[in-house]
XYZ file of C-alpha atoms in Angstrom:
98
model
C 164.135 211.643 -16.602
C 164.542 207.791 -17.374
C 166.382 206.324 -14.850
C 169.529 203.489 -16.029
C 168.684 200.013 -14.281
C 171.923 198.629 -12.014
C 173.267 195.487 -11.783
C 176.406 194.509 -9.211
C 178.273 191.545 -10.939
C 179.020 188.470 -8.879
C 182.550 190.144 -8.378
C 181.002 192.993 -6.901
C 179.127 191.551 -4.375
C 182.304 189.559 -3.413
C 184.518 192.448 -3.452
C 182.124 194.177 -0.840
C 181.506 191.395 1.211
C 185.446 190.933 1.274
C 185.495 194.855 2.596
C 182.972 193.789 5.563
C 184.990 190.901 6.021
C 188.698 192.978 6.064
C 187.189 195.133 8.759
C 185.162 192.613 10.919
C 188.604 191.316 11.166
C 190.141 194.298 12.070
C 187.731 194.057 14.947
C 185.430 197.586 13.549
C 183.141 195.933 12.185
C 181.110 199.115 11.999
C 183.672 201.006 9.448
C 182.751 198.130 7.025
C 179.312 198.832 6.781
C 179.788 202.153 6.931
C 182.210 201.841 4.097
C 179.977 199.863 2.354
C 176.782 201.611 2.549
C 178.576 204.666 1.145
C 179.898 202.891 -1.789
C 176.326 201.643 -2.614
C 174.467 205.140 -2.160
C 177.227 205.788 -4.893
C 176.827 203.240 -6.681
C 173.101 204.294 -7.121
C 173.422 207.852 -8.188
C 174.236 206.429 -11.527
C 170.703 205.695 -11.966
C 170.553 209.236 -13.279
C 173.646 209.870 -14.025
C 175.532 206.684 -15.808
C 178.360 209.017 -17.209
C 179.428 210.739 -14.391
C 182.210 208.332 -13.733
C 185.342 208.614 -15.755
C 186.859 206.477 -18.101
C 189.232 203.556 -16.682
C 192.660 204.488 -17.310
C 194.043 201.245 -18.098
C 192.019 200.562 -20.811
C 190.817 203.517 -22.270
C 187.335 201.964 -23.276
C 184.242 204.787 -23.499
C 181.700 202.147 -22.083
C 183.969 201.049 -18.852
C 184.174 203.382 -16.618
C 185.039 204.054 -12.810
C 183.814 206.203 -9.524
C 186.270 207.139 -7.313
C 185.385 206.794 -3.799
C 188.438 207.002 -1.123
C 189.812 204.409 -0.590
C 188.002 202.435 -3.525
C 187.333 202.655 -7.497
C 183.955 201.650 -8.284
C 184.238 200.397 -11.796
C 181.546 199.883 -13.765
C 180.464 198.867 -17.198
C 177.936 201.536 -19.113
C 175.817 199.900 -21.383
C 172.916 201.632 -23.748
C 170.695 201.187 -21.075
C 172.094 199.803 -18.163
C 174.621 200.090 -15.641
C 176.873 196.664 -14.099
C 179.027 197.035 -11.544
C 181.894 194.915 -12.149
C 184.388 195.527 -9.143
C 184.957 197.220 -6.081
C 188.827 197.543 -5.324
C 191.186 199.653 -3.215
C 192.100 203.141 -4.861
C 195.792 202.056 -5.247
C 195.061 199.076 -7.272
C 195.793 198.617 -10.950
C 193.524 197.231 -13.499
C 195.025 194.017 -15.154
C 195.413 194.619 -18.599
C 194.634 190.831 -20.495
C-alpha cells in the first residue's frame, strides 16, 4: 500500500506549539506534550488512510476534511496525493466561513 506524504502548514505548527504553550502556563507542562504527541501519532495514521477523517462541516468541501481528537479537530486538506495539515483547534471552535 502507497503511503500519502504529510505536510503540517505553518498554522499547524503554531497551533501546537500554542497547546504546549497554554499548558506550560498552566504549570503541567507534561499534559501538553502529552496532548501533543497524541495529536501527531494521529495526525500520521493518515499516511494510510487520508479519508478516514470526515468532511468539515462548515464548508462542506470533499478535499477538506477533519479528525476529531478530544478536545481538538485536526483539519486537514486531502489532496491527490498528499495530506496538509492546516490547523489544530479546540473541539468547540467554529470554522470561519470567508
Amino acid at each position: 500500500m502507497a503511503t500519502t506524504s504529510i505536510r503540517l502548514a505553518e498554522s499547524a505548527l503554531d497551533d501546537l506549539h500554542g497547546v504546549m504553550e497554554w499548558y506550560v502556563q498552566q504549570g503541567i507542562p507534561d499534559v501538553g506534550r502529552r496532548l501533543v504527541r497524541d495529536i501527531l501519532e494521529q495526525i500520521e495514521v493518515l499516511a494510510d488512510h487520508p479519508d478516514s477523517g470526515r468532511m468539515v462541516p462548515e464548508f462542506g468541501q470533499p478535499f477538506l476534511r477533519e479528525l476529531i481528537r478530544p478536545p481538538f479537530r485536526i483539519v486537514y486538506r486531502r489532496d491527490q496525493e498528499a495530506v496538509r495539515v492546516v490547523r489544530v483547534w479546540r473541539s468547540e471552535r467554529l470554522l470561519r466561513l470567508p
